[in-house]
């Protein structure tokens, strides 16, 4: 029996059979052969959205760029290509994705299907760049779904519930450089006039350290054409992003998991050693950071206007609880979009992500944060931990039942379902 685990190690499954297709035709044959099928990309979701004890389709062999038009920016890719590989190959073509998150191992299909996003008050999640996609249905039919198709707004963030995404056409933009400015600030100062940095930068985000008033802000802005690259020096990248953020931080987290009472002092120290830095580099080199310390994560999308109130409630919880949280909280922003199951559907959004080291049980912490977030109409990221079901999603997604209607058309027999989809979409 094969054992499959996700990146975080909190989801394990035992698929009866594993397929590794290299083409859409091979996906069609696999789907027709098996009664229950789930596809997986990099396994970077913290939820069991791809888990199955039936037939598992690994898409990592479907990693080619099929067509690229550098004039229109439309790039057709196989759905299993990783963002890591795609970013570098787009750069070689003089193209880029308009926005990215802060890690890049995910497959294109996985990232779009779960609503992966970055930050930027006038920008969107990665799925907003989808111009068309190819979908293999439960009957083995191959559908081409583009902007003129009545299923387009359902399929871009499809949760793996509608079929197997095999190819994606992405609307890319000319490659661009970003000037990055990172600096520590007091959290209270960040929240005093939060709209100013959010609206005043192309991409703004910040982290804050529980049990302290310390935060790290990140402002990334496009530079005029012709501006030269001025990347971090190799030694600074190695020191900050590899040694301190990964090697040392792993050791710190191990200590914190064994001696939780030290966490407030550890967080204060972590927040104080982060220095300011500025550099200019290719967009994906600025967006992406190496993340090798394993953790669990829960993230909710709230109406942007709720940001300060929700964080104030979190701070009050940290002050009164006997639990100590060693990982910083990540806060990002995006504009409203038009994708039915996107966490940013029809509202400007603040994303608040909480984490725990993989050796620490996150259950009670995440439950407390979930209570705060759902009080502000929170929508959990489809690939990050939560305990909510279809009753909640029907309340916070205006097109929820329309999405279920598309699912009924494409997969009436529920070939592509699993326990997670039964939880979030209903049976």
XYZ file of C-alpha atoms in Angstrom:
427
model
C 0.000 0.000 0.000
C 1.279 3.465 -0.917
C 1.402 6.193 1.737
C 1.038 9.809 0.711
C 1.621 12.811 3.001
C 1.353 16.529 2.449
C 4.271 18.945 2.931
C 3.338 19.794 6.519
C 2.976 16.141 7.502
C -0.440 16.636 9.095
C -2.386 14.812 6.330
C -1.709 11.206 5.374
C -3.569 8.966 2.941
C -3.176 5.452 1.576
C -4.229 5.499 -2.087
C -4.973 2.127 -3.607
C -3.336 3.167 -6.874
C -1.187 6.107 -7.987
C -1.046 7.400 -11.553
C 1.552 9.782 -12.949
C 0.238 10.945 -16.329
C 2.239 13.059 -18.747
C -0.648 14.189 -20.957
C -4.345 14.971 -20.964
C -5.050 11.741 -22.843
C -3.427 9.763 -20.051
C -5.520 11.627 -17.475
C -8.674 10.781 -19.436
C -7.759 7.086 -19.483
C -7.037 7.092 -15.738
C -10.290 8.876 -14.881
C -12.336 6.457 -16.978
C -10.647 3.474 -15.344
C -11.235 4.338 -11.682
C -14.437 5.089 -9.742
C -12.817 7.519 -7.265
C -10.028 9.893 -8.317
C -8.208 12.806 -6.697
C -5.397 14.856 -8.213
C -2.465 16.255 -6.249
C 0.240 18.720 -7.190
C 2.921 19.553 -4.623
C 0.842 18.554 -1.590
C 1.321 22.003 -0.110
C -2.216 22.360 1.263
C -2.631 21.965 5.014
C -6.137 20.571 4.505
C -6.890 17.063 3.143
C -8.312 18.595 -0.030
C -6.347 16.132 -2.211
C -6.343 13.110 0.101
C -7.857 9.827 -1.068
C -7.727 6.129 -0.362
C -8.914 5.539 -3.917
C -6.947 6.492 -7.043
C -4.442 9.329 -6.720
C -3.252 11.291 -9.749
C 0.137 12.944 -9.345
C 0.460 15.776 -11.858
C 4.151 16.572 -11.443
C 5.053 14.939 -14.775
C 2.714 17.389 -16.541
C 5.155 20.276 -16.316
C 5.588 21.693 -19.813
C 4.934 25.137 -21.218
C 2.793 24.377 -24.244
C 2.580 27.807 -25.865
C 3.698 31.329 -25.053
C 2.682 34.520 -26.844
C 4.999 37.275 -25.691
C 2.864 39.896 -27.430
C -0.418 39.134 -25.655
C 1.165 37.622 -22.562
C -0.986 34.488 -22.822
C 0.938 31.386 -21.737
C -0.491 27.858 -21.915
C 0.978 25.383 -19.409
C 0.359 21.873 -18.215
C -1.354 22.022 -14.853
C 1.347 20.210 -12.870
C 4.129 22.702 -13.503
C 5.345 24.243 -10.243
C 5.293 27.975 -9.674
C 9.008 27.694 -8.948
C 9.737 26.346 -12.426
C 7.159 28.536 -14.146
C 8.501 31.777 -12.670
C 11.966 31.142 -14.035
C 10.764 30.058 -17.444
C 8.463 33.069 -17.726
C 11.347 35.344 -16.811
C 13.393 33.873 -19.655
C 10.513 34.844 -21.966
C 10.380 38.382 -20.588
C 7.099 37.666 -18.763
C 5.848 37.293 -15.201
C 2.736 36.550 -13.202
C 1.207 39.808 -11.921
C 1.186 38.678 -8.293
C 2.529 35.809 -6.216
C 2.454 34.485 -2.686
C 5.592 34.056 -0.592
C 6.410 30.427 -1.491
C 6.518 28.689 -4.868
C 6.522 24.859 -4.659
C 2.793 24.644 -5.509
C 1.606 23.412 -8.869
C -0.342 25.831 -11.038
C -3.483 23.713 -10.713
C -3.120 23.407 -6.952
C -2.444 27.102 -6.446
C -5.374 28.257 -8.560
C -7.840 25.611 -7.390
C -7.360 26.530 -3.714
C -7.251 30.314 -4.143
C -3.565 30.911 -3.382
C -2.771 34.621 -3.213
C -0.164 37.239 -2.472
C -0.716 40.815 -1.383
C -1.601 44.086 -3.098
C -4.587 46.344 -2.516
C -5.195 46.716 -6.271
C -4.232 43.144 -7.156
C -5.710 39.664 -6.852
C -5.015 36.019 -6.134
C -3.245 33.840 -8.692
C -6.501 32.406 -10.084
C -7.436 35.855 -11.404
C -4.664 35.363 -14.011
C -6.411 32.283 -15.432
C -7.683 33.112 -18.924
C -8.758 29.570 -19.773
C -8.395 26.036 -18.482
C -8.827 22.482 -19.656
C -10.869 20.176 -17.439
C -11.363 16.412 -17.562
C -14.851 15.567 -16.282
C -16.086 12.477 -14.452
C -17.185 10.980 -17.775
C -13.726 11.511 -19.263
C -14.869 14.412 -21.423
C -12.318 17.159 -22.056
C -13.771 20.649 -21.633
C -12.136 23.895 -22.717
C -13.383 26.610 -20.381
C -12.583 30.235 -21.175
C -14.067 33.632 -20.334
C -17.055 33.032 -22.604
C -17.963 29.728 -20.952
C -20.783 29.634 -18.393
C -18.590 27.628 -15.989
C -15.599 29.957 -16.094
C -16.224 31.760 -12.800
C -16.812 28.427 -11.046
C -13.857 26.557 -12.530
C -11.040 28.999 -11.793
C -11.178 28.105 -8.085
C -12.725 24.674 -8.390
C -11.412 22.963 -5.213
C -10.777 19.808 -7.237
C -14.534 19.195 -7.080
C -15.428 19.749 -10.737
C -12.845 17.598 -12.503
C -9.126 17.279 -13.149
C -7.482 20.479 -14.402
C -4.917 19.416 -17.011
C -3.931 22.649 -18.793
C -4.155 26.323 -17.853
C -3.793 29.476 -19.937
C -2.400 32.311 -17.829
C -2.587 36.025 -18.563
C 0.936 37.140 -17.812
C 2.467 40.621 -17.816
C 5.837 41.925 -19.003
C 8.592 40.987 -16.572
C 9.158 43.659 -13.942
C 11.457 44.563 -11.094
C 10.352 45.319 -7.552
C 11.996 47.579 -5.031
C 11.704 45.855 -1.658
C 11.789 47.763 1.599
C 11.557 45.791 4.818
C 11.679 47.340 8.260
C 10.578 46.619 11.819
C 7.851 48.761 13.357
C 5.652 48.736 16.417
C 2.424 46.900 15.654
C 0.459 49.725 17.244
C 2.067 52.162 14.804
C 1.242 49.946 11.813
C -2.410 49.780 12.833
C -2.766 53.500 13.581
C -3.139 54.392 9.900
C -3.247 51.034 8.146
C -4.841 52.335 4.938
C -1.813 54.500 4.196
C 0.749 51.706 3.624
C -1.853 49.351 2.132
C -3.022 51.872 -0.489
C 0.318 53.629 -0.844
C 2.296 50.611 -2.063
C 1.869 48.101 -4.867
C 2.310 45.269 -2.365
C 2.199 45.694 1.411
C 2.181 43.078 4.130
C 3.346 42.720 7.685
C 4.072 40.103 10.313
C 3.554 40.605 14.001
C 4.863 38.616 16.933
C 2.289 37.420 19.492
C 2.800 38.581 23.089
C 4.721 41.655 21.824
C 4.117 44.949 20.022
C 6.715 44.088 17.398
C 6.042 43.804 13.661
C 7.988 43.518 10.423
C 6.618 45.447 7.432
C 7.271 44.674 3.765
C 6.683 47.204 0.992
C 7.275 46.058 -2.599
C 6.868 48.522 -5.467
C 7.464 48.427 -9.205
C 10.349 50.537 -10.410
C 10.574 52.570 -13.642
C 11.674 50.708 -16.746
C 15.434 50.805 -17.102
C 16.127 50.711 -13.363
C 19.013 48.281 -12.773
C 18.760 45.289 -10.495
C 20.310 45.754 -7.086
C 19.676 42.391 -5.420
C 20.685 41.393 -1.942
C 24.316 40.420 -1.713
C 24.916 36.711 -1.472
C 26.165 36.969 2.103
C 23.118 38.989 3.210
C 20.717 36.523 1.562
C 22.547 33.605 3.165
C 22.569 35.271 6.589
C 18.988 36.579 6.628
C 16.979 34.157 4.515
C 18.836 30.911 5.050
C 20.735 30.998 8.336
C 18.506 33.240 10.505
C 15.084 32.554 8.940
C 15.556 28.817 8.547
C 18.512 27.223 10.366
C 18.412 29.366 13.504
C 14.633 29.695 13.476
C 14.211 25.919 13.372
C 16.367 25.618 16.491
C 14.448 28.416 18.203
C 11.148 26.704 17.462
C 12.429 23.436 18.900
C 13.385 25.219 22.108
C 10.025 27.003 22.223
C 8.110 23.734 21.792
C 9.948 22.258 24.778
C 9.830 25.376 26.991
C 6.717 27.396 26.087
C 7.197 29.844 28.965
C 10.182 31.266 27.078
C 8.098 32.196 24.016
C 7.260 35.830 24.928
C 10.974 36.554 25.389
C 11.860 34.602 22.256
C 9.300 36.565 20.221
C 10.555 39.873 21.592
C 14.101 38.880 20.652
C 13.045 37.646 17.194
C 11.241 40.919 16.530
C 14.206 42.999 17.680
C 16.926 41.292 15.604
C 15.121 41.826 12.297
C 16.877 44.741 10.661
C 15.760 47.044 7.877
C 16.889 46.250 4.340
C 16.225 47.436 0.794
C 16.965 45.871 -2.557
C 15.668 45.725 -6.147
C 15.239 42.455 -7.985
C 13.134 40.418 -10.407
C 9.555 40.206 -9.146
C 9.532 36.522 -8.246
C 12.866 36.848 -6.432
C 11.286 39.519 -4.222
C 7.946 37.785 -3.685
C 9.340 34.337 -2.840
C 11.179 33.466 0.366
C 12.632 30.078 1.338
C 10.466 28.379 3.979
C 12.047 25.219 5.346
C 10.815 25.301 8.935
C 7.737 23.074 8.949
C 4.564 24.401 10.473
C 0.783 24.170 10.411
C -1.240 27.101 9.142
C -4.760 28.479 9.284
C -5.667 31.565 7.264
C -8.904 33.504 6.931
C -10.033 36.190 4.500
C -11.955 38.999 6.202
C -13.446 42.207 4.842
C -10.516 44.618 4.721
C -12.271 47.088 7.020
C -12.224 44.470 9.803
C -8.422 44.213 9.950
C -7.697 46.428 12.963
C -10.627 45.134 15.028
C -9.772 41.492 14.370
C -6.105 42.006 15.251
C -7.087 43.866 18.428
C -9.222 40.857 19.429
C -6.285 38.559 18.711
C -4.019 40.704 20.880
C -6.510 40.525 23.743
C -6.620 36.739 23.409
C -2.796 36.518 23.516
C -2.808 38.700 26.649
C -5.308 36.603 28.593
C -4.507 33.067 27.443
C -2.163 30.621 29.121
C -1.041 29.457 25.658
C 2.086 30.882 24.117
C 2.404 31.226 20.342
C 5.887 31.185 18.887
C 5.155 31.844 15.189
C 4.448 35.341 13.845
C 1.076 36.231 12.329
C 1.041 37.189 8.627
C -1.290 39.931 7.331
C -1.878 40.611 3.611
C -4.392 42.432 1.406
C -6.041 41.997 -2.015
C -8.762 43.609 -4.115
C -12.232 42.171 -4.687
C -12.499 39.641 -7.526
C -15.296 37.902 -9.458
C -14.484 34.201 -8.914
C -17.341 32.421 -7.163
C -15.332 30.397 -4.633
C -12.436 32.812 -4.273
C -11.878 34.071 -0.738
C -11.786 37.555 -2.272
C -15.133 37.266 -4.059
C -16.801 40.689 -4.295
C -14.974 42.267 -1.357
C -11.642 43.923 -0.642
C -9.884 41.529 1.653
C -7.449 41.279 4.520
C -5.877 37.863 4.994
C -4.731 36.923 8.487
C -2.672 33.751 8.778
C -1.744 32.041 12.029
C 0.847 29.297 12.367
C 2.225 26.774 14.816
C 5.467 24.802 14.709
C 4.823 21.269 13.468
C 5.783 19.771 16.843
C 3.115 21.822 18.657
C -0.580 20.901 18.610
C -2.379 23.878 16.981
C -5.944 22.728 17.694
C -6.998 25.047 20.515
C -5.098 28.061 19.145
C -6.573 27.713 15.669
C -10.054 27.185 17.141
C -9.794 30.423 19.129
C -8.596 32.341 16.082
C -11.324 30.796 13.925
C -13.937 32.078 16.376
C -12.542 35.599 16.021
C -12.381 35.397 12.251
C -15.850 34.003 11.624
C -17.297 36.761 13.822
C -16.031 39.041 11.018
C -17.525 36.959 8.173
C -14.255 35.132 7.642
C -13.692 32.780 4.741
C -10.941 30.208 5.370
C -8.325 29.588 2.735
C -9.315 26.318 1.040
C -5.840 24.879 1.524
C -5.345 25.886 5.172
C -6.668 24.407 8.378
C -10.208 25.066 9.614
C -13.183 23.071 10.906
C -16.053 24.773 9.064
C -18.706 23.132 6.937
C -21.158 23.869 4.169
C -23.605 25.785 6.385
C -20.974 28.440 6.996
C -19.861 28.624 3.369
C -23.399 29.050 2.143
C -23.601 32.182 4.351
C -20.332 33.785 3.240
C -20.273 32.844 -0.482
C -23.180 34.400 -2.433
C -22.675 31.989 -5.365
C -22.189 28.845 -3.250
C -25.317 27.086 -4.516
C -24.508 28.075 -8.093
C -21.117 26.401 -7.656
C -22.860 23.265 -6.370
C -25.061 23.349 -9.453
C -21.997 23.292 -11.715
C -20.615 20.416 -9.662
C -23.845 18.489 -10.125
C -23.553 18.928 -13.888
C -19.921 17.837 -14.102
C -19.677 15.206 -11.378
C -23.150 13.957 -10.412
C -21.742 10.663 -9.141
C -19.071 12.409 -7.015
C -16.084 10.673 -8.591
C -13.873 13.536 -7.409
C -15.144 13.865 -3.843
C -13.410 13.039 -0.568
C -14.028 13.679 3.126
C -12.861 17.290 2.920
C -15.184 18.142 0.044
C -18.066 16.447 1.834
C -17.300 18.699 4.801
C -17.097 22.010 2.915
C -19.597 21.405 0.117
C -21.995 18.958 1.740
C -22.845 15.462 0.594
